[in-house]
Amino acid sequence: MPAANILVSETPLVLYALRRADDALILGHRLSEWCGHAPMLEEDMALSNIALDLIGQARELYTYAAKAEGKDNDEDKLAYLRDVRQYRNLLLVEQPNGDFAQTLVRQFFYSAFADLYWRAMMASCDTTLAAVAAKSEKESAYHLRHASEWIIRLGDGTDESHARAQSAIDHLWAFTGEMFTVDDGERALIHAGIAIDPGTLRGRWLATLSDVVSEATLTLPQNDWMQQGGRAGRHSEHLGHLLSELQSMQRTFPGQAW
């Protein structure tokens, strides 16, 4: 029989770890879809390696979430046996790859935030989260540098590459505001010194984006309206299709081991 959904006790700490783990897992899976399809061999390897970094982050965070919950869930169950509404990732990371420009703009927006976020989280009073942050920041710094170089190359390249990059920025911009929102549970963790307030990172995030986008001869939208919902389990139709592929083996053959 197909595996049933698990139940998770979503205390503030568990939910906090799951949100960051889900971000990494879903974006890692999206990038893995480029394996064998990237425009050049070197980029095929680069995107695959970034995907592996993100999935490694997800594993550490899922393991920590399972430990914090204190039940019989583990990283595999949390990754593969939750219903779509139980995923709390950003809407940004579940958006389809689209063309190469859209993939790189999505990565640029996320990595510019993640680099600042993990660097700040190194000061967390939670030693496990601080250790995850120390490792993740080194990876996210490379992810940001890689994406930034491509944004400049695409924006300041041909007329077509410029148009595609600008179209991707315009399309994905509305999904970026969710990175800086918090709810009451997360706010309590911030007050306790466990988490950091992402809202304090927005100015530096915008400065990073502005510098790169300006060099790329592109422009950032001025629209302040933002999509919301992923953190609360309200997702686009894209996540369900992604999870059907991601979870297919575990759902069909539950508990199998290599």
PDB file of C-alpha atoms in Angstrom:
ATOM      1  CA  MET A   1       0.000   0.000   0.000  1.00  0.00           C
ATOM      2  CA  PRO A   2       1.166   3.575  -0.645  1.00  0.00           C
ATOM      3  CA  ALA A   3       2.598   5.260   2.447  1.00  0.00           C
ATOM      4  CA  ALA A   4       0.226   7.443   4.445  1.00  0.00           C
ATOM      5  CA  ASN A   5       0.930  11.042   5.416  1.00  0.00           C
ATOM      6  CA  ILE A   6       2.697  11.552   8.711  1.00  0.00           C
ATOM      7  CA  LEU A   7       1.582  13.967  11.414  1.00  0.00           C
ATOM      8  CA  VAL A   8       4.015  16.571  12.701  1.00  0.00           C
ATOM      9  CA  SER A   9       3.784  18.466  15.993  1.00  0.00           C
ATOM     10  CA  GLU A  10       4.501  21.939  14.674  1.00  0.00           C
ATOM     11  CA  THR A  11       5.883  23.725  17.710  1.00  0.00           C
ATOM     12  CA  PRO A  12       7.511  27.084  16.846  1.00  0.00           C
ATOM     13  CA  LEU A  13      11.011  25.564  16.769  1.00  0.00           C
ATOM     14  CA  VAL A  14       9.975  22.556  14.688  1.00  0.00           C
ATOM     15  CA  LEU A  15       8.077  24.772  12.270  1.00  0.00           C
ATOM     16  CA  TYR A  16      10.994  27.170  12.015  1.00  0.00           C
ATOM     17  CA  ALA A  17      13.405  24.375  11.077  1.00  0.00           C
ATOM     18  CA  LEU A  18      10.911  22.846   8.645  1.00  0.00           C
ATOM     19  CA  ARG A  19      10.427  26.124   6.803  1.00  0.00           C
ATOM     20  CA  ARG A  20      14.133  26.496   6.138  1.00  0.00           C
ATOM     21  CA  ALA A  21      14.513  22.815   5.305  1.00  0.00           C
ATOM     22  CA  ASP A  22      11.604  22.956   2.872  1.00  0.00           C
ATOM     23  CA  ASP A  23      13.107  26.007   1.148  1.00  0.00           C
ATOM     24  CA  ALA A  24      16.347  24.127   0.594  1.00  0.00           C
ATOM     25  CA  LEU A  25      14.752  20.833  -0.450  1.00  0.00           C
ATOM     26  CA  ILE A  26      12.316  22.309  -2.961  1.00  0.00           C
ATOM     27  CA  LEU A  27      14.844  24.647  -4.541  1.00  0.00           C
ATOM     28  CA  GLY A  28      17.402  21.839  -4.625  1.00  0.00           C
ATOM     29  CA  HIS A  29      14.895  19.625  -6.417  1.00  0.00           C
ATOM     30  CA  ARG A  30      14.094  22.377  -8.903  1.00  0.00           C
ATOM     31  CA  LEU A  31      17.777  22.815  -9.728  1.00  0.00           C
ATOM     32  CA  SER A  32      18.247  19.054 -10.064  1.00  0.00           C
ATOM     33  CA  GLU A  33      15.721  19.165 -12.919  1.00  0.00           C
ATOM     34  CA  TRP A  34      18.435  20.873 -14.989  1.00  0.00           C
ATOM     35  CA  CYS A  35      20.739  17.864 -14.721  1.00  0.00           C
ATOM     36  CA  GLY A  36      21.516  16.847 -18.306  1.00  0.00           C
ATOM     37  CA  HIS A  37      19.616  19.853 -19.698  1.00  0.00           C
ATOM     38  CA  ALA A  38      21.737  22.901 -18.872  1.00  0.00           C
ATOM     39  CA  PRO A  39      23.047  24.981 -21.806  1.00  0.00           C
ATOM     40  CA  MET A  40      26.644  23.846 -21.253  1.00  0.00           C
ATOM     41  CA  LEU A  41      28.385  20.979 -19.452  1.00  0.00           C
ATOM     42  CA  GLU A  42      30.087  23.231 -16.901  1.00  0.00           C
ATOM     43  CA  GLU A  43      26.760  24.777 -15.931  1.00  0.00           C
ATOM     44  CA  ASP A  44      25.139  21.360 -15.755  1.00  0.00           C
ATOM     45  CA  MET A  45      27.706  20.469 -13.084  1.00  0.00           C
ATOM     46  CA  ALA A  46      27.427  23.822 -11.303  1.00  0.00           C
ATOM     47  CA  LEU A  47      23.651  23.654 -10.910  1.00  0.00           C
ATOM     48  CA  SER A  48      23.854  20.037  -9.784  1.00  0.00           C
ATOM     49  CA  ASN A  49      26.422  20.953  -7.145  1.00  0.00           C
ATOM     50  CA  ILE A  50      24.295  23.843  -5.877  1.00  0.00           C
ATOM     51  CA  ALA A  51      21.348  21.445  -5.698  1.00  0.00           C
ATOM     52  CA  LEU A  52      23.449  19.038  -3.623  1.00  0.00           C
ATOM     53  CA  ASP A  53      24.459  21.856  -1.265  1.00  0.00           C
ATOM     54  CA  LEU A  54      20.816  22.771  -0.721  1.00  0.00           C
ATOM     55  CA  ILE A  55      19.705  19.177  -0.189  1.00  0.00           C
ATOM     56  CA  GLY A  56      22.530  18.792   2.333  1.00  0.00           C
ATOM     57  CA  GLN A  57      21.204  21.826   4.199  1.00  0.00           C
ATOM     58  CA  ALA A  58      17.714  20.331   4.083  1.00  0.00           C
ATOM     59  CA  ARG A  59      18.938  17.044   5.566  1.00  0.00           C
ATOM     60  CA  GLU A  60      20.571  18.774   8.530  1.00  0.00           C
ATOM     61  CA  LEU A  61      17.496  20.894   9.200  1.00  0.00           C
ATOM     62  CA  TYR A  62      15.058  17.988   8.859  1.00  0.00           C
ATOM     63  CA  THR A  63      17.172  15.956  11.267  1.00  0.00           C
ATOM     64  CA  TYR A  64      17.114  18.826  13.732  1.00  0.00           C
ATOM     65  CA  ALA A  65      13.351  19.302  13.312  1.00  0.00           C
ATOM     66  CA  ALA A  66      12.815  15.592  14.029  1.00  0.00           C
ATOM     67  CA  LYS A  67      14.992  15.818  17.136  1.00  0.00           C
ATOM     68  CA  ALA A  68      13.170  18.935  18.335  1.00  0.00           C
ATOM     69  CA  GLU A  69       9.810  17.242  17.796  1.00  0.00           C
ATOM     70  CA  GLY A  70      10.926  14.183  19.782  1.00  0.00           C
ATOM     71  CA  LYS A  71       8.716  11.621  18.048  1.00  0.00           C
ATOM     72  CA  ASP A  72       9.424   8.867  15.523  1.00  0.00           C
ATOM     73  CA  ASN A  73       9.840  11.080  12.473  1.00  0.00           C
ATOM     74  CA  ASP A  74      13.195  11.387  10.735  1.00  0.00           C
ATOM     75  CA  GLU A  75      14.628  13.329   7.791  1.00  0.00           C
ATOM     76  CA  ASP A  76      13.195  10.926   5.214  1.00  0.00           C
ATOM     77  CA  LYS A  77       9.689  10.953   6.648  1.00  0.00           C
ATOM     78  CA  LEU A  78       9.693  14.734   6.878  1.00  0.00           C
ATOM     79  CA  ALA A  79      10.898  15.081   3.308  1.00  0.00           C
ATOM     80  CA  TYR A  80       8.739  12.424   1.673  1.00  0.00           C
ATOM     81  CA  LEU A  81       5.647  11.731   3.756  1.00  0.00           C
ATOM     82  CA  ARG A  82       3.972  15.068   4.357  1.00  0.00           C
ATOM     83  CA  ASP A  83       0.989  16.373   2.438  1.00  0.00           C
ATOM     84  CA  VAL A  84       1.459  19.411   0.215  1.00  0.00           C
ATOM     85  CA  ARG A  85      -0.251  21.684   2.764  1.00  0.00           C
ATOM     86  CA  GLN A  86       2.309  20.631   5.383  1.00  0.00           C
ATOM     87  CA  TYR A  87       5.172  22.079   3.350  1.00  0.00           C
ATOM     88  CA  ARG A  88       6.119  25.578   4.467  1.00  0.00           C
ATOM     89  CA  ASN A  89       8.589  26.661   1.808  1.00  0.00           C
ATOM     90  CA  LEU A  90       8.632  30.045   0.144  1.00  0.00           C
ATOM     91  CA  LEU A  91       6.468  30.361  -2.943  1.00  0.00           C
ATOM     92  CA  LEU A  92       9.544  31.645  -4.770  1.00  0.00           C
ATOM     93  CA  VAL A  93      11.459  28.367  -4.645  1.00  0.00           C
ATOM     94  CA  GLU A  94       8.610  26.233  -5.989  1.00  0.00           C
ATOM     95  CA  GLN A  95       8.198  28.301  -9.155  1.00  0.00           C
ATOM     96  CA  PRO A  96       9.009  26.327 -12.328  1.00  0.00           C
ATOM     97  CA  ASN A  97      12.452  26.591 -13.849  1.00  0.00           C
ATOM     98  CA  GLY A  98      11.165  28.212 -17.011  1.00  0.00           C
ATOM     99  CA  ASP A  99      14.066  29.229 -19.228  1.00  0.00           C
ATOM    100  CA  PHE A 100      17.663  29.540 -18.045  1.00  0.00           C
ATOM    101  CA  ALA A 101      17.217  33.215 -17.177  1.00  0.00           C
ATOM    102  CA  GLN A 102      14.230  32.505 -14.929  1.00  0.00           C
ATOM    103  CA  THR A 103      16.142  29.797 -13.073  1.00  0.00           C
ATOM    104  CA  LEU A 104      19.103  32.117 -12.474  1.00  0.00           C
ATOM    105  CA  VAL A 105      16.949  35.065 -11.388  1.00  0.00           C
ATOM    106  CA  ARG A 106      15.094  32.826  -8.928  1.00  0.00           C
ATOM    107  CA  GLN A 107      18.447  31.627  -7.598  1.00  0.00           C
ATOM    108  CA  PHE A 108      19.782  35.180  -7.422  1.00  0.00           C
ATOM    109  CA  PHE A 109      16.826  36.471  -5.422  1.00  0.00           C
ATOM    110  CA  TYR A 110      16.985  33.549  -2.992  1.00  0.00           C
ATOM    111  CA  SER A 111      20.782  33.381  -2.623  1.00  0.00           C
ATOM    112  CA  ALA A 112      21.094  37.115  -1.971  1.00  0.00           C
ATOM    113  CA  PHE A 113      18.751  36.592   0.969  1.00  0.00           C
ATOM    114  CA  ALA A 114      20.190  33.246   2.137  1.00  0.00           C
ATOM    115  CA  ASP A 115      23.735  34.583   2.245  1.00  0.00           C
ATOM    116  CA  LEU A 116      22.704  37.389   4.617  1.00  0.00           C
ATOM    117  CA  TYR A 117      20.359  35.144   6.572  1.00  0.00           C
ATOM    118  CA  TRP A 118      22.818  32.344   7.323  1.00  0.00           C
ATOM    119  CA  ARG A 119      25.572  34.806   8.154  1.00  0.00           C
ATOM    120  CA  ALA A 120      23.296  36.420  10.762  1.00  0.00           C
ATOM    121  CA  MET A 121      22.120  33.031  12.070  1.00  0.00           C
ATOM    122  CA  MET A 122      25.686  32.122  13.006  1.00  0.00           C
ATOM    123  CA  ALA A 123      25.041  34.230  16.127  1.00  0.00           C
ATOM    124  CA  SER A 124      22.009  32.150  17.169  1.00  0.00           C
ATOM    125  CA  CYS A 125      22.008  30.960  20.763  1.00  0.00           C
ATOM    126  CA  ASP A 126      20.861  27.578  19.433  1.00  0.00           C
ATOM    127  CA  THR A 127      24.172  25.799  18.847  1.00  0.00           C
ATOM    128  CA  THR A 128      22.765  23.402  16.244  1.00  0.00           C
ATOM    129  CA  LEU A 129      21.220  26.151  14.135  1.00  0.00           C
ATOM    130  CA  ALA A 130      24.396  28.214  14.481  1.00  0.00           C
ATOM    131  CA  ALA A 131      26.458  25.278  13.215  1.00  0.00           C
ATOM    132  CA  VAL A 132      24.093  24.719  10.265  1.00  0.00           C
ATOM    133  CA  ALA A 133      24.349  28.439   9.519  1.00  0.00           C
ATOM    134  CA  ALA A 134      28.164  28.410   9.561  1.00  0.00           C
ATOM    135  CA  LYS A 135      28.251  25.649   6.950  1.00  0.00           C
ATOM    136  CA  SER A 136      25.365  27.013   4.871  1.00  0.00           C
ATOM    137  CA  GLU A 137      26.766  30.540   4.681  1.00  0.00           C
ATOM    138  CA  LYS A 138      29.914  29.335   2.938  1.00  0.00           C
ATOM    139  CA  GLU A 139      27.756  27.554   0.376  1.00  0.00           C
ATOM    140  CA  SER A 140      25.297  30.408  -0.086  1.00  0.00           C
ATOM    141  CA  ALA A 141      28.164  32.863  -0.677  1.00  0.00           C
ATOM    142  CA  TYR A 142      29.214  30.764  -3.676  1.00  0.00           C
ATOM    143  CA  HIS A 143      25.609  30.371  -4.840  1.00  0.00           C
ATOM    144  CA  LEU A 144      25.199  34.156  -4.789  1.00  0.00           C
ATOM    145  CA  ARG A 145      28.449  34.784  -6.648  1.00  0.00           C
ATOM    146  CA  HIS A 146      27.532  32.227  -9.302  1.00  0.00           C
ATOM    147  CA  ALA A 147      24.030  33.630  -9.835  1.00  0.00           C
ATOM    148  CA  SER A 148      25.256  37.250  -9.827  1.00  0.00           C
ATOM    149  CA  GLU A 149      27.804  36.553 -12.547  1.00  0.00           C
ATOM    150  CA  TRP A 150      25.111  34.999 -14.708  1.00  0.00           C
ATOM    151  CA  ILE A 151      22.662  37.873 -14.168  1.00  0.00           C
ATOM    152  CA  ILE A 152      25.323  40.306 -15.367  1.00  0.00           C
ATOM    153  CA  ARG A 153      26.206  38.074 -18.318  1.00  0.00           C
ATOM    154  CA  LEU A 154      22.571  37.699 -19.368  1.00  0.00           C
ATOM    155  CA  GLY A 155      21.521  41.286 -18.769  1.00  0.00           C
ATOM    156  CA  ASP A 156      24.525  42.840 -20.494  1.00  0.00           C
ATOM    157  CA  GLY A 157      24.592  40.248 -23.273  1.00  0.00           C
ATOM    158  CA  THR A 158      22.435  39.986 -26.356  1.00  0.00           C
ATOM    159  CA  ASP A 159      19.091  41.673 -26.856  1.00  0.00           C
ATOM    160  CA  GLU A 160      17.366  38.325 -26.306  1.00  0.00           C
ATOM    161  CA  SER A 161      19.261  37.417 -23.137  1.00  0.00           C
ATOM    162  CA  HIS A 162      18.589  40.908 -21.767  1.00  0.00           C
ATOM    163  CA  ALA A 163      14.868  40.634 -22.511  1.00  0.00           C
ATOM    164  CA  ARG A 164      14.624  37.179 -20.953  1.00  0.00           C
ATOM    165  CA  ALA A 165      16.448  38.264 -17.796  1.00  0.00           C
ATOM    166  CA  GLN A 166      14.263  41.346 -17.395  1.00  0.00           C
ATOM    167  CA  SER A 167      11.120  39.276 -17.967  1.00  0.00           C
ATOM    168  CA  ALA A 168      12.224  36.829 -15.259  1.00  0.00           C
ATOM    169  CA  ILE A 169      12.876  39.664 -12.794  1.00  0.00           C
ATOM    170  CA  ASP A 170       9.473  41.188 -13.486  1.00  0.00           C
ATOM    171  CA  HIS A 171       7.727  37.827 -13.109  1.00  0.00           C
ATOM    172  CA  LEU A 172       9.448  36.610  -9.920  1.00  0.00           C
ATOM    173  CA  TRP A 173       9.637  39.903  -8.041  1.00  0.00           C
ATOM    174  CA  ALA A 174       6.209  39.454  -6.403  1.00  0.00           C
ATOM    175  CA  PHE A 175       7.417  36.256  -4.704  1.00  0.00           C
ATOM    176  CA  THR A 176      10.318  37.916  -2.849  1.00  0.00           C
ATOM    177  CA  GLY A 177       8.433  39.726  -0.070  1.00  0.00           C
ATOM    178  CA  GLU A 178       7.591  36.489   1.728  1.00  0.00           C
ATOM    179  CA  MET A 179      11.247  36.027   2.658  1.00  0.00           C
ATOM    180  CA  PHE A 180      11.003  38.894   5.135  1.00  0.00           C
ATOM    181  CA  THR A 181       7.743  38.051   6.919  1.00  0.00           C
ATOM    182  CA  VAL A 182       7.373  36.375  10.330  1.00  0.00           C
ATOM    183  CA  ASP A 183       4.452  35.057  12.369  1.00  0.00           C
ATOM    184  CA  ASP A 184       3.921  35.102  16.142  1.00  0.00           C
ATOM    185  CA  GLY A 185       5.716  31.787  16.717  1.00  0.00           C
ATOM    186  CA  GLU A 186       8.786  32.881  14.814  1.00  0.00           C
ATOM    187  CA  ARG A 187       8.727  36.265  16.520  1.00  0.00           C
ATOM    188  CA  ALA A 188       8.986  34.486  19.895  1.00  0.00           C
ATOM    189  CA  LEU A 189      12.078  32.638  18.659  1.00  0.00           C
ATOM    190  CA  ILE A 190      13.563  35.949  17.556  1.00  0.00           C
ATOM    191  CA  HIS A 191      13.009  37.445  21.008  1.00  0.00           C
ATOM    192  CA  ALA A 192      14.645  34.362  22.547  1.00  0.00           C
ATOM    193  CA  GLY A 193      17.769  34.793  20.411  1.00  0.00           C
ATOM    194  CA  ILE A 194      17.196  31.525  18.561  1.00  0.00           C
ATOM    195  CA  ALA A 195      16.179  33.098  15.257  1.00  0.00           C
ATOM    196  CA  ILE A 196      16.964  36.396  13.560  1.00  0.00           C
ATOM    197  CA  ASP A 197      14.462  38.914  12.229  1.00  0.00           C
ATOM    198  CA  PRO A 198      14.619  38.635   8.425  1.00  0.00           C
ATOM    199  CA  GLY A 199      13.073  42.071   8.106  1.00  0.00           C
ATOM    200  CA  THR A 200      16.361  43.585   9.258  1.00  0.00           C
ATOM    201  CA  LEU A 201      18.064  42.098   6.194  1.00  0.00           C
ATOM    202  CA  ARG A 202      15.840  43.669   3.559  1.00  0.00           C
ATOM    203  CA  GLY A 203      17.871  46.859   3.096  1.00  0.00           C
ATOM    204  CA  ARG A 204      21.140  45.001   2.495  1.00  0.00           C
ATOM    205  CA  TRP A 205      19.348  42.485   0.271  1.00  0.00           C
ATOM    206  CA  LEU A 206      17.998  45.296  -1.881  1.00  0.00           C
ATOM    207  CA  ALA A 207      21.437  46.907  -2.023  1.00  0.00           C
ATOM    208  CA  THR A 208      22.979  43.648  -3.271  1.00  0.00           C
ATOM    209  CA  LEU A 209      20.269  43.252  -5.884  1.00  0.00           C
ATOM    210  CA  SER A 210      20.529  46.857  -7.012  1.00  0.00           C
ATOM    211  CA  ASP A 211      24.298  46.680  -7.514  1.00  0.00           C
ATOM    212  CA  VAL A 212      24.158  43.527  -9.620  1.00  0.00           C
ATOM    213  CA  VAL A 213      21.033  44.465 -11.583  1.00  0.00           C
ATOM    214  CA  SER A 214      22.455  47.911 -12.371  1.00  0.00           C
ATOM    215  CA  GLU A 215      25.691  46.393 -13.679  1.00  0.00           C
ATOM    216  CA  ALA A 216      23.588  44.018 -15.762  1.00  0.00           C
ATOM    217  CA  THR A 217      21.745  47.023 -17.317  1.00  0.00           C
ATOM    218  CA  LEU A 218      18.485  45.650 -15.916  1.00  0.00           C
ATOM    219  CA  THR A 219      15.937  47.254 -13.580  1.00  0.00           C
ATOM    220  CA  LEU A 220      14.117  46.133 -10.452  1.00  0.00           C
ATOM    221  CA  PRO A 221      10.315  46.534 -10.386  1.00  0.00           C
ATOM    222  CA  GLN A 222       8.839  49.290  -8.240  1.00  0.00           C
ATOM    223  CA  ASN A 223       5.702  47.277  -7.425  1.00  0.00           C
ATOM    224  CA  ASP A 224       5.325  46.661  -3.671  1.00  0.00           C
ATOM    225  CA  TRP A 225       2.512  44.091  -3.949  1.00  0.00           C
ATOM    226  CA  MET A 226       3.741  40.660  -2.887  1.00  0.00           C
ATOM    227  CA  GLN A 227       2.445  37.095  -3.009  1.00  0.00           C
ATOM    228  CA  GLN A 228       2.025  35.330   0.346  1.00  0.00           C
ATOM    229  CA  GLY A 229       1.011  31.891   1.546  1.00  0.00           C
ATOM    230  CA  GLY A 230       3.867  29.422   1.319  1.00  0.00           C
ATOM    231  CA  ARG A 231       4.940  29.828   4.932  1.00  0.00           C
ATOM    232  CA  ALA A 232       1.369  29.011   6.004  1.00  0.00           C
ATOM    233  CA  GLY A 233       1.052  25.987   3.690  1.00  0.00           C
ATOM    234  CA  ARG A 234      -0.869  27.731   0.883  1.00  0.00           C
ATOM    235  CA  HIS A 235       0.984  26.968  -2.303  1.00  0.00           C
ATOM    236  CA  SER A 236       0.771  27.398  -6.037  1.00  0.00           C
ATOM    237  CA  GLU A 237      -0.317  24.492  -8.202  1.00  0.00           C
ATOM    238  CA  HIS A 238       3.344  23.883  -9.061  1.00  0.00           C
ATOM    239  CA  LEU A 239       4.284  22.369  -5.704  1.00  0.00           C
ATOM    240  CA  GLY A 240       1.813  19.500  -5.955  1.00  0.00           C
ATOM    241  CA  HIS A 241       3.278  18.418  -9.286  1.00  0.00           C
ATOM    242  CA  LEU A 242       6.810  18.698  -7.895  1.00  0.00           C
ATOM    243  CA  LEU A 243       5.981  16.605  -4.836  1.00  0.00           C
ATOM    244  CA  SER A 244       4.311  13.897  -6.885  1.00  0.00           C
ATOM    245  CA  GLU A 245       7.665  13.316  -8.542  1.00  0.00           C
ATOM    246  CA  LEU A 246       9.802  13.889  -5.452  1.00  0.00           C
ATOM    247  CA  GLN A 247       7.785  11.525  -3.278  1.00  0.00           C
ATOM    248  CA  SER A 248       6.878   8.860  -5.844  1.00  0.00           C
ATOM    249  CA  MET A 249       9.433   6.230  -4.853  1.00  0.00           C
ATOM    250  CA  GLN A 250       8.896   6.534  -1.096  1.00  0.00           C
ATOM    251  CA  ARG A 251       5.111   6.619  -1.479  1.00  0.00           C
ATOM    252  CA  THR A 252       5.063   3.547  -3.724  1.00  0.00           C
ATOM    253  CA  PHE A 253       7.693   1.506  -1.876  1.00  0.00           C
ATOM    254  CA  PRO A 254       7.675   2.879   1.687  1.00  0.00           C
ATOM    255  CA  GLY A 255      10.645   2.163   3.915  1.00  0.00           C
ATOM    256  CA  GLN A 256      12.867   0.716   1.194  1.00  0.00           C
ATOM    257  CA  ALA A 257      16.636   0.936   1.728  1.00  0.00           C
ATOM    258  CA  TRP A 258      19.457   0.590  -0.769  1.00  0.00           C
TER     259      TRP A 258
END
